[in-house]
Amino acid sequence: MTLTAAAVPALWRLARLEFDPVRQQRVLLYPEGVVLLNDTGGAILDLCDGRRSIADVAAILQERYRRDVTADVIDYLSQLVERELVRVE
Amino acid sequence: MVRADEELKTGDWMRVFTQARELGVLQLGLSGGEPLVRPDVEDLVAHAHGVGLYTTLVSSGVGLTPGRARKLRDAGLEHIQISIQDSDEKAADSVAGMRAVRQKLSAAAIVRELGFALSINVVLHRGNIDRVGEMIDLAARLGADRLELANTQYYGWALANRNALMPSPAQVAAASDAADEAMRRHRGRMQIVYVLPDYYESYPKPCYGGWGRHYLVVMPDGRTLPCHGATHITTLRFDSVRDHALRWIWEESAAFQAFRGDAWMPEPCRACPRKAIDFGGCRCQAFALTGNATNPDPVCTLTPLRAIIDKAVQEATGPPAYQYRYISLAPERT
């Protein structure tokens, strides 16, 4: 599946973001699994609320990172869509 | 099975959960036997949730009343896995079998109604694998979020009955096709995890992600294992959370050290690039089939021990049907 900037991503209903105080790291928890997130991954997923498009997410992050991150966001979310942890409309 | 008076008490389990979280554990599965027979499951769930564990109840579904389910939800339980055993299938026309199936269906409905994540787990074998398509449809009708279709692993009881349980190559190929097709059809609604029988694979499975890397099992009597099957390795001794902190067991105990890393590996495993993928495969299988837990996993086609697997498949299912996919044939050795 190829994601476009117009796609609207949301976390899987059963996945949730947490902070793990043991690892001092953000994690994505879901039935039978865990994804350990780096800062960028966490920042992207925080913005995936089922309303913002990938373009919206990238625009917000562009202000923070001072460069166009659209391709990075698409790459990152594509992996999670492949694993069915992120759903798109 | 252990007697109830030999089981860890409520406070022991709570201590273990706290120690597990401090060790970095994020996922907790409460299984059994049947965890619902413990009257303190709600308290255990509440404690696990309190320390930050994502908690799954692995149940037969029998005994899950709406009242009990509501209490579990309020305690913080997030995910319920209901197993559908082969015995249900066999006994499906008998009165008792029908009752068990009905209880599972009603448990699944309760689980969905209360908003839990629902997984259905089916263990496949020769007697039920042809109905894999029906099982997938049943899971979808039950509103499952996940469906695990796992082929029997041959340890202990299943190893003793291997000739009766092992599906034929044709059955495995047909079931794989049915599962592939269903995965596409249910994508986005129901996640389907299909675990091939490893006798039909070319390389061993990365058992639990490698020995002592991600996973531990605390038995009802307190003994702590790197995987469910580990007690079959009779040359190992497993320490108990009654005597030691979980961190010590994880980091220091002999059983958890036994097959960590690659120092224990024989050749061709130690020099093999696949060791980063499968961590040497399954130690329980190596022990069960060769009598030595440090041998290569005989599933691997890179070891001459593969002949053991090929012979077992042939004995159980007759001459191999070479035209099918998913069959791994050992290289010719002359």
Short mmCIF file of C-alpha atoms in Angstrom, two decimals:
data_model
loop_
_atom_site.label_atom_id
_atom_site.label_comp_id
_atom_site.label_asym_id
_atom_site.label_seq_id
_atom_site.Cartn_x
_atom_site.Cartn_y
_atom_site.Cartn_z
CA MET A 1 0.00 0.00 0.00
CA THR A 2 1.33 3.42 -0.92
CA LEU A 3 0.46 6.31 1.34
CA THR A 4 -0.14 9.79 -0.01
CA ALA A 5 0.11 13.11 1.81
CA ALA A 6 -3.69 13.34 1.68
CA ALA A 7 -4.19 10.13 3.71
CA VAL A 8 -5.58 10.55 7.22
CA PRO A 9 -3.80 8.25 9.67
CA ALA A 10 -5.06 7.10 13.06
CA LEU A 11 -3.73 4.63 15.59
CA TRP A 12 -5.37 1.21 15.58
CA ARG A 13 -8.30 1.26 18.02
CA LEU A 14 -6.42 -1.18 20.26
CA ALA A 15 -3.02 0.52 20.22
CA ARG A 16 -2.06 3.23 22.66
CA LEU A 17 0.94 5.46 23.27
CA GLU A 18 2.61 5.32 26.66
CA PHE A 19 5.78 6.56 28.28
CA ASP A 20 7.88 3.75 29.77
CA PRO A 21 9.65 5.12 32.84
CA VAL A 22 11.98 2.10 32.93
CA ARG A 23 13.38 2.73 29.44
CA GLN A 24 12.72 6.50 29.59
CA GLN A 25 11.17 6.03 26.16
CA ARG A 26 7.82 6.30 24.42
CA VAL A 27 6.20 2.97 23.53
CA LEU A 28 3.24 1.87 21.43
CA LEU A 29 1.34 -0.90 23.23
CA TYR A 30 -1.16 -3.23 21.58
CA PRO A 31 -2.43 -6.79 22.05
CA GLU A 32 0.58 -9.11 22.19
CA GLY A 33 3.06 -6.46 21.14
CA VAL A 34 5.13 -3.37 21.78
CA VAL A 35 6.92 -0.90 19.51
CA LEU A 36 9.70 1.07 21.19
CA LEU A 37 9.55 4.56 19.71
CA ASN A 38 12.29 7.10 19.17
CA ASP A 39 11.49 10.79 19.73
CA THR A 40 10.57 11.40 16.10
CA GLY A 41 8.33 8.34 15.91
CA GLY A 42 6.52 9.41 19.06
CA ALA A 43 6.13 12.94 17.71
CA ILE A 44 4.58 11.64 14.48
CA LEU A 45 2.17 9.28 16.24
CA ASP A 46 1.09 11.97 18.72
CA LEU A 47 -0.28 13.88 15.74
CA CYS A 48 -2.10 10.93 14.13
CA ASP A 49 -5.55 11.59 15.52
CA GLY A 50 -7.78 10.46 12.65
CA ARG A 51 -8.45 14.08 11.65
CA ARG A 52 -5.11 15.45 10.46
CA SER A 53 -3.82 14.35 7.07
CA ILE A 54 -0.21 13.30 6.61
CA ALA A 55 0.35 16.73 5.01
CA ASP A 56 -0.99 18.38 8.19
CA VAL A 57 1.24 16.21 10.38
CA ALA A 58 4.28 16.99 8.23
CA ALA A 59 3.52 20.73 8.29
CA ILE A 60 3.45 20.78 12.09
CA LEU A 61 6.69 18.79 12.31
CA GLN A 62 8.36 20.98 9.68
CA GLU A 63 8.11 23.91 12.10
CA ARG A 64 9.79 21.84 14.77
CA TYR A 65 12.54 20.29 12.65
CA ARG A 66 12.97 23.18 10.20
CA ARG A 67 12.87 21.02 7.06
CA ASP A 68 10.37 19.21 4.87
CA VAL A 69 9.69 15.87 6.58
CA THR A 70 6.79 14.68 4.39
CA ALA A 71 8.75 11.78 2.86
CA ASP A 72 10.01 10.69 6.30
CA VAL A 73 6.51 10.75 7.76
CA ILE A 74 5.16 8.71 4.85
CA ASP A 75 8.01 6.17 5.19
CA TYR A 76 7.49 5.83 8.91
CA LEU A 77 3.71 5.50 8.79
CA SER A 78 3.86 3.08 5.85
CA GLN A 79 5.75 0.62 8.06
CA LEU A 80 3.13 0.89 10.78
CA VAL A 81 0.27 0.62 8.27
CA GLU A 82 1.92 -2.54 6.96
CA ARG A 83 1.84 -3.92 10.51
CA GLU A 84 -1.81 -2.77 10.86
CA LEU A 85 -0.94 -0.57 13.86
CA VAL A 86 -1.92 2.57 12.00
CA ARG A 87 -5.08 2.74 9.91
CA VAL A 88 -5.68 5.27 7.14
CA GLU A 89 -8.73 6.75 5.52
CA MET B 1 -0.61 -28.86 36.71
CA VAL B 2 0.05 -28.01 40.34
CA ARG B 3 -2.31 -28.26 43.28
CA ALA B 4 -4.00 -25.04 44.34
CA ASP B 5 -2.20 -24.98 47.68
CA GLU B 6 1.14 -25.07 45.87
CA GLU B 7 0.27 -22.06 43.72
CA LEU B 8 1.68 -18.61 44.32
CA LYS B 9 -0.57 -16.50 46.54
CA THR B 10 -2.14 -13.20 45.51
CA GLY B 11 0.62 -11.18 47.19
CA ASP B 12 3.36 -13.27 45.53
CA TRP B 13 1.93 -12.60 42.07
CA MET B 14 1.61 -8.89 42.81
CA ARG B 15 5.26 -8.75 43.88
CA VAL B 16 6.26 -10.57 40.69
CA PHE B 17 4.24 -8.16 38.50
CA THR B 18 5.87 -5.15 40.15
CA GLN B 19 9.32 -6.69 39.69
CA ALA B 20 8.52 -7.53 36.07
CA ARG B 21 7.56 -3.95 35.29
CA GLU B 22 10.74 -2.69 36.99
CA LEU B 23 12.68 -5.09 34.80
CA GLY B 24 11.13 -3.50 31.69
CA VAL B 25 8.29 -5.94 31.01
CA LEU B 26 5.36 -4.22 29.27
CA GLN B 27 3.04 -7.10 28.35
CA LEU B 28 1.45 -9.55 30.77
CA GLY B 29 -0.53 -12.62 29.75
CA LEU B 30 -2.52 -14.36 32.49
CA SER B 31 -3.04 -17.94 31.42
CA GLY B 32 -3.40 -21.34 32.99
CA GLY B 33 -4.96 -23.83 33.06
CA GLU B 34 -7.87 -21.48 33.31
CA PRO B 35 -7.05 -18.18 35.06
CA LEU B 36 -10.74 -17.53 35.80
CA VAL B 37 -10.76 -20.35 38.36
CA ARG B 38 -8.66 -18.09 40.60
CA PRO B 39 -11.05 -15.91 42.58
CA ASP B 40 -8.38 -13.17 42.81
CA VAL B 41 -7.92 -12.58 39.06
CA GLU B 42 -9.61 -9.17 39.33
CA ASP B 43 -7.16 -8.13 42.07
CA LEU B 44 -4.21 -9.39 40.04
CA VAL B 45 -5.39 -7.48 36.97
CA ALA B 46 -5.87 -4.31 39.01
CA HIS B 47 -2.34 -4.58 40.37
CA ALA B 48 -0.84 -5.30 36.94
CA HIS B 49 -2.69 -2.37 35.42
CA GLY B 50 -1.58 -0.17 38.31
CA VAL B 51 2.10 -0.85 37.69
CA GLY B 52 1.66 -0.20 33.96
CA LEU B 53 1.42 -3.65 32.37
CA TYR B 54 -0.74 -4.18 29.28
CA THR B 55 -2.72 -7.19 30.42
CA THR B 56 -4.20 -10.06 28.45
CA LEU B 57 -6.39 -12.78 29.91
CA VAL B 58 -5.94 -16.09 28.10
CA SER B 59 -9.08 -18.07 28.80
CA SER B 60 -11.21 -20.91 27.51
CA GLY B 61 -14.08 -18.43 27.79
CA VAL B 62 -15.94 -20.84 30.05
CA GLY B 63 -16.78 -19.04 33.29
CA LEU B 64 -16.64 -15.55 31.82
CA THR B 65 -19.96 -14.10 33.01
CA PRO B 66 -21.01 -10.51 32.23
CA GLY B 67 -20.52 -9.61 35.91
CA ARG B 68 -17.01 -11.03 36.03
CA ALA B 69 -16.10 -9.42 32.71
CA ARG B 70 -17.28 -6.01 33.93
CA LYS B 71 -15.16 -6.34 37.09
CA LEU B 72 -12.14 -7.28 35.00
CA ARG B 73 -12.67 -4.31 32.72
CA ASP B 74 -12.98 -1.96 35.69
CA ALA B 75 -9.76 -3.44 37.07
CA GLY B 76 -7.98 -2.43 33.85
CA LEU B 77 -7.94 -5.58 31.73
CA GLU B 78 -7.55 -4.64 28.06
CA HIS B 79 -7.40 -7.80 26.01
CA ILE B 80 -9.01 -11.21 26.22
CA GLN B 81 -7.82 -14.19 24.22
CA ILE B 82 -10.25 -17.06 23.88
CA SER B 83 -8.85 -20.38 22.82
CA ILE B 84 -10.84 -22.70 20.63
CA GLN B 85 -9.36 -26.14 21.20
CA ASP B 86 -9.38 -29.02 18.85
CA SER B 87 -11.43 -30.92 21.42
CA ASP B 88 -14.36 -28.60 20.73
CA GLU B 89 -14.23 -29.60 17.12
CA LYS B 90 -14.05 -33.29 17.88
CA ALA B 91 -16.82 -33.10 20.42
CA ALA B 92 -18.94 -30.67 18.46
CA ASP B 93 -21.85 -33.05 17.99
CA SER B 94 -21.86 -34.27 21.57
CA VAL B 95 -23.96 -32.40 24.12
CA ALA B 96 -20.98 -31.36 26.25
CA GLY B 97 -19.07 -30.18 23.18
CA MET B 98 -21.97 -28.03 22.00
CA ARG B 99 -22.27 -26.51 25.46
CA ALA B 100 -18.58 -25.57 25.45
CA VAL B 101 -18.89 -24.01 21.99
CA ARG B 102 -21.98 -22.05 23.05
CA GLN B 103 -20.17 -20.82 26.16
CA LYS B 104 -17.28 -19.61 24.03
CA LEU B 105 -19.62 -17.82 21.65
CA SER B 106 -21.37 -16.10 24.51
CA ALA B 107 -18.03 -15.21 26.13
CA ALA B 108 -16.86 -13.67 22.86
CA ALA B 109 -20.06 -11.60 22.67
CA ILE B 110 -19.53 -10.34 26.23
CA VAL B 111 -15.92 -9.46 25.45
CA ARG B 112 -16.95 -7.40 22.41
CA GLU B 113 -19.86 -5.72 24.18
CA LEU B 114 -17.62 -4.49 26.98
CA GLY B 115 -15.08 -3.09 24.52
CA PHE B 116 -12.15 -5.40 25.22
CA ALA B 117 -9.76 -6.30 22.46
CA LEU B 118 -10.65 -9.86 21.43
CA SER B 119 -8.27 -12.48 20.13
CA ILE B 120 -9.27 -15.96 19.09
CA ASN B 121 -6.62 -18.65 19.22
CA VAL B 122 -6.87 -21.96 17.40
CA VAL B 123 -4.31 -24.74 17.47
CA LEU B 124 -4.28 -26.51 14.12
CA HIS B 125 -3.61 -30.17 13.46
CA ARG B 126 -4.50 -32.84 10.92
CA GLY B 127 -8.04 -33.20 12.25
CA ASN B 128 -9.09 -29.54 11.97
CA ILE B 129 -6.72 -27.79 9.54
CA ASP B 130 -9.04 -28.44 6.57
CA ARG B 131 -11.62 -26.23 8.28
CA VAL B 132 -9.28 -23.24 8.59
CA GLY B 133 -11.51 -21.18 6.29
CA GLU B 134 -14.55 -21.88 8.49
CA MET B 135 -12.56 -20.97 11.60
CA ILE B 136 -11.55 -17.64 10.07
CA ASP B 137 -15.17 -16.88 9.20
CA LEU B 138 -16.27 -17.86 12.71
CA ALA B 139 -13.67 -15.53 14.26
CA ALA B 140 -14.85 -12.71 12.01
CA ARG B 141 -18.49 -13.34 13.01
CA LEU B 142 -17.43 -13.20 16.66
CA GLY B 143 -15.93 -9.78 15.99
CA ALA B 144 -12.36 -10.82 16.79
CA ASP B 145 -9.69 -8.15 16.43
CA ARG B 146 -7.00 -10.80 16.09
CA LEU B 147 -6.98 -14.44 15.09
CA GLU B 148 -4.03 -16.67 15.81
CA LEU B 149 -3.93 -19.86 13.78
CA ALA B 150 -1.02 -21.79 15.17
CA ASN B 151 0.01 -25.18 13.95
CA THR B 152 0.78 -27.71 16.65
CA GLN B 153 4.34 -27.60 17.94
CA TYR B 154 5.61 -31.06 18.68
CA TYR B 155 6.71 -31.19 22.29
CA GLY B 156 5.58 -33.40 25.13
CA TRP B 157 2.15 -34.80 24.51
CA ALA B 158 1.97 -33.56 20.94
CA LEU B 159 5.35 -35.13 20.13
CA ALA B 160 4.11 -38.47 21.42
CA ASN B 161 1.08 -38.15 19.12
CA ARG B 162 2.92 -36.60 16.19
CA ASN B 163 1.90 -39.27 13.69
CA ALA B 164 -1.77 -38.62 14.44
CA LEU B 165 -1.53 -34.82 14.53
CA MET B 166 0.73 -33.82 11.67
CA PRO B 167 -1.13 -32.49 8.64
CA SER B 168 -0.09 -33.65 5.18
CA PRO B 169 1.84 -31.34 2.85
CA ALA B 170 -1.34 -30.94 0.77
CA GLN B 171 -3.34 -29.91 3.84
CA VAL B 172 -0.67 -27.40 4.87
CA ALA B 173 -0.53 -25.88 1.40
CA ALA B 174 -4.32 -25.55 1.19
CA ALA B 175 -4.54 -24.03 4.68
CA SER B 176 -1.77 -21.54 3.89
CA ASP B 177 -3.63 -20.46 0.77
CA ALA B 178 -6.90 -20.11 2.71
CA ALA B 179 -5.16 -18.08 5.40
CA ASP B 180 -3.43 -15.83 2.83
CA GLU B 181 -6.71 -15.16 1.10
CA ALA B 182 -8.49 -14.44 4.38
CA MET B 183 -5.72 -12.12 5.56
CA ARG B 184 -6.27 -9.97 2.50
CA ARG B 185 -10.06 -10.07 2.87
CA HIS B 186 -10.08 -9.12 6.57
CA ARG B 187 -7.21 -6.66 6.43
CA GLY B 188 -7.91 -3.57 8.53
CA ARG B 189 -10.65 -5.32 10.53
CA MET B 190 -9.18 -8.56 11.83
CA GLN B 191 -5.48 -9.25 12.11
CA ILE B 192 -4.71 -12.85 11.21
CA VAL B 193 -1.51 -14.43 12.44
CA TYR B 194 -0.85 -17.76 10.74
CA VAL B 195 1.98 -19.82 12.17
CA LEU B 196 3.24 -22.50 9.77
CA PRO B 197 4.14 -25.89 11.18
CA ASP B 198 7.90 -25.56 11.48
CA TYR B 199 8.50 -29.08 10.17
CA TYR B 200 7.45 -27.64 6.80
CA GLU B 201 9.81 -24.67 7.02
CA SER B 202 13.41 -24.57 5.81
CA TYR B 203 14.75 -22.64 8.77
CA PRO B 204 13.91 -22.72 12.46
CA LYS B 205 11.64 -20.22 14.11
CA PRO B 206 13.14 -17.48 16.31
CA CYS B 207 11.56 -19.10 19.32
CA TYR B 208 10.10 -16.31 21.51
CA GLY B 209 12.55 -13.93 19.85
CA GLY B 210 15.51 -15.81 21.28
CA TRP B 211 16.24 -17.47 24.61
CA GLY B 212 16.10 -15.01 27.48
CA ARG B 213 15.83 -11.98 25.22
CA HIS B 214 12.22 -10.78 25.45
CA TYR B 215 10.10 -13.30 27.26
CA LEU B 216 9.68 -15.13 30.52
CA VAL B 217 7.07 -17.43 31.98
CA VAL B 218 6.31 -17.64 35.69
CA MET B 219 4.63 -20.95 36.47
CA PRO B 220 1.88 -21.21 39.10
CA ASP B 221 4.43 -22.82 41.46
CA GLY B 222 6.86 -19.92 40.99
CA ARG B 223 9.44 -21.58 38.73
CA THR B 224 10.44 -19.14 36.03
CA LEU B 225 11.16 -20.24 32.46
CA PRO B 226 12.46 -18.63 29.26
CA CYS B 227 9.55 -20.22 27.34
CA HIS B 228 6.52 -22.43 27.95
CA GLY B 229 8.23 -25.57 26.74
CA ALA B 230 11.45 -25.18 28.69
CA THR B 231 10.58 -27.73 31.39
CA HIS B 232 10.89 -30.40 28.70
CA ILE B 233 14.64 -29.74 28.78
CA THR B 234 15.25 -31.99 31.73
CA THR B 235 18.93 -31.04 31.98
CA LEU B 236 18.00 -27.53 33.15
CA ARG B 237 16.93 -26.45 36.62
CA PHE B 238 14.60 -23.48 36.89
CA ASP B 239 14.77 -21.04 39.80
CA SER B 240 11.65 -19.82 41.54
CA VAL B 241 10.32 -16.37 42.37
CA ARG B 242 9.74 -17.82 45.83
CA ASP B 243 13.53 -17.87 46.35
CA HIS B 244 14.87 -15.11 44.10
CA ALA B 245 14.03 -11.68 42.74
CA LEU B 246 12.84 -11.78 39.15
CA ARG B 247 15.78 -9.60 38.07
CA TRP B 248 18.26 -12.12 39.45
CA ILE B 249 16.50 -14.96 37.65
CA TRP B 250 16.50 -13.00 34.39
CA GLU B 251 20.06 -11.74 34.60
CA GLU B 252 21.96 -14.32 36.62
CA SER B 253 20.21 -17.69 36.82
CA ALA B 254 21.85 -20.60 35.01
CA ALA B 255 18.74 -21.52 33.03
CA PHE B 256 18.35 -18.04 31.52
CA GLN B 257 22.09 -17.84 30.76
CA ALA B 258 22.18 -21.28 29.18
CA PHE B 259 21.35 -20.29 25.60
CA ARG B 260 21.79 -16.53 25.54
CA GLY B 261 24.07 -15.05 22.92
CA ASP B 262 26.04 -17.46 20.72
CA ALA B 263 28.76 -18.90 22.96
CA TRP B 264 26.69 -22.08 23.47
CA MET B 265 26.17 -22.63 19.74
CA PRO B 266 27.77 -25.47 17.82
CA GLU B 267 28.67 -25.13 14.15
CA PRO B 268 27.20 -24.54 11.64
CA CYS B 269 25.11 -22.20 13.84
CA ARG B 270 27.80 -19.99 15.36
CA ALA B 271 29.23 -18.97 12.00
CA CYS B 272 25.79 -18.69 10.37
CA PRO B 273 24.46 -15.23 9.49
CA ARG B 274 20.93 -16.49 10.20
CA LYS B 275 21.75 -16.62 13.92
CA ALA B 276 20.78 -12.93 14.01
CA ILE B 277 17.32 -13.92 12.70
CA ASP B 278 16.50 -17.16 14.49
CA PHE B 279 18.97 -17.14 17.43
CA GLY B 280 19.69 -20.81 16.80
CA GLY B 281 16.03 -21.87 16.74
CA CYS B 282 14.18 -23.82 19.38
CA ARG B 283 16.18 -25.39 22.24
CA CYS B 284 13.23 -27.49 23.36
CA GLN B 285 12.95 -28.98 19.89
CA ALA B 286 16.70 -29.71 19.72
CA PHE B 287 16.46 -31.49 23.07
CA ALA B 288 13.27 -33.37 22.25
CA LEU B 289 14.57 -34.69 18.92
CA THR B 290 18.29 -35.17 19.58
CA GLY B 291 18.58 -35.48 23.36
CA ASN B 292 21.00 -32.54 23.46
CA ALA B 293 19.64 -29.01 23.88
CA THR B 294 22.81 -27.42 22.43
CA ASN B 295 22.45 -29.18 19.08
CA PRO B 296 21.17 -27.19 16.09
CA ASP B 297 17.39 -27.10 15.78
CA PRO B 298 16.80 -30.06 13.42
CA VAL B 299 14.28 -27.99 11.43
CA CYS B 300 17.22 -26.13 9.88
CA THR B 301 18.08 -27.42 6.40
CA LEU B 302 21.69 -26.27 6.94
CA THR B 303 22.31 -29.06 9.46
CA PRO B 304 22.52 -32.80 8.72
CA LEU B 305 20.13 -33.23 11.67
CA ARG B 306 17.38 -32.12 9.26
CA ALA B 307 17.11 -35.79 8.27
CA ILE B 308 15.28 -36.34 11.59
CA ILE B 309 12.52 -33.92 10.56
CA ASP B 310 12.20 -35.25 7.03
CA LYS B 311 11.93 -38.78 8.35
CA ALA B 312 9.26 -37.72 10.85
CA VAL B 313 7.22 -35.97 8.15
CA GLN B 314 7.47 -38.97 5.91
CA GLU B 315 6.47 -41.37 8.67
CA ALA B 316 3.51 -39.24 9.67
CA THR B 317 2.20 -38.32 6.26
CA GLY B 318 3.50 -40.82 3.73
CA PRO B 319 5.75 -40.00 0.80
CA PRO B 320 6.16 -36.25 0.38
CA ALA B 321 4.19 -34.67 -2.44
CA TYR B 322 6.93 -32.67 -4.12
CA GLN B 323 4.69 -30.47 -6.20
CA TYR B 324 3.34 -28.48 -3.26
CA ARG B 325 4.59 -25.15 -2.08
CA TYR B 326 5.81 -24.53 1.47
CA ILE B 327 7.70 -27.77 1.57
CA SER B 328 11.32 -27.61 2.43
CA LEU B 329 13.40 -30.50 1.25
CA ALA B 330 16.71 -31.27 2.84
CA PRO B 331 19.63 -30.99 0.45
CA GLU B 332 20.81 -34.29 -0.96
CA ARG B 333 23.67 -35.74 1.04
CA THR B 334 25.81 -38.32 -0.66
#
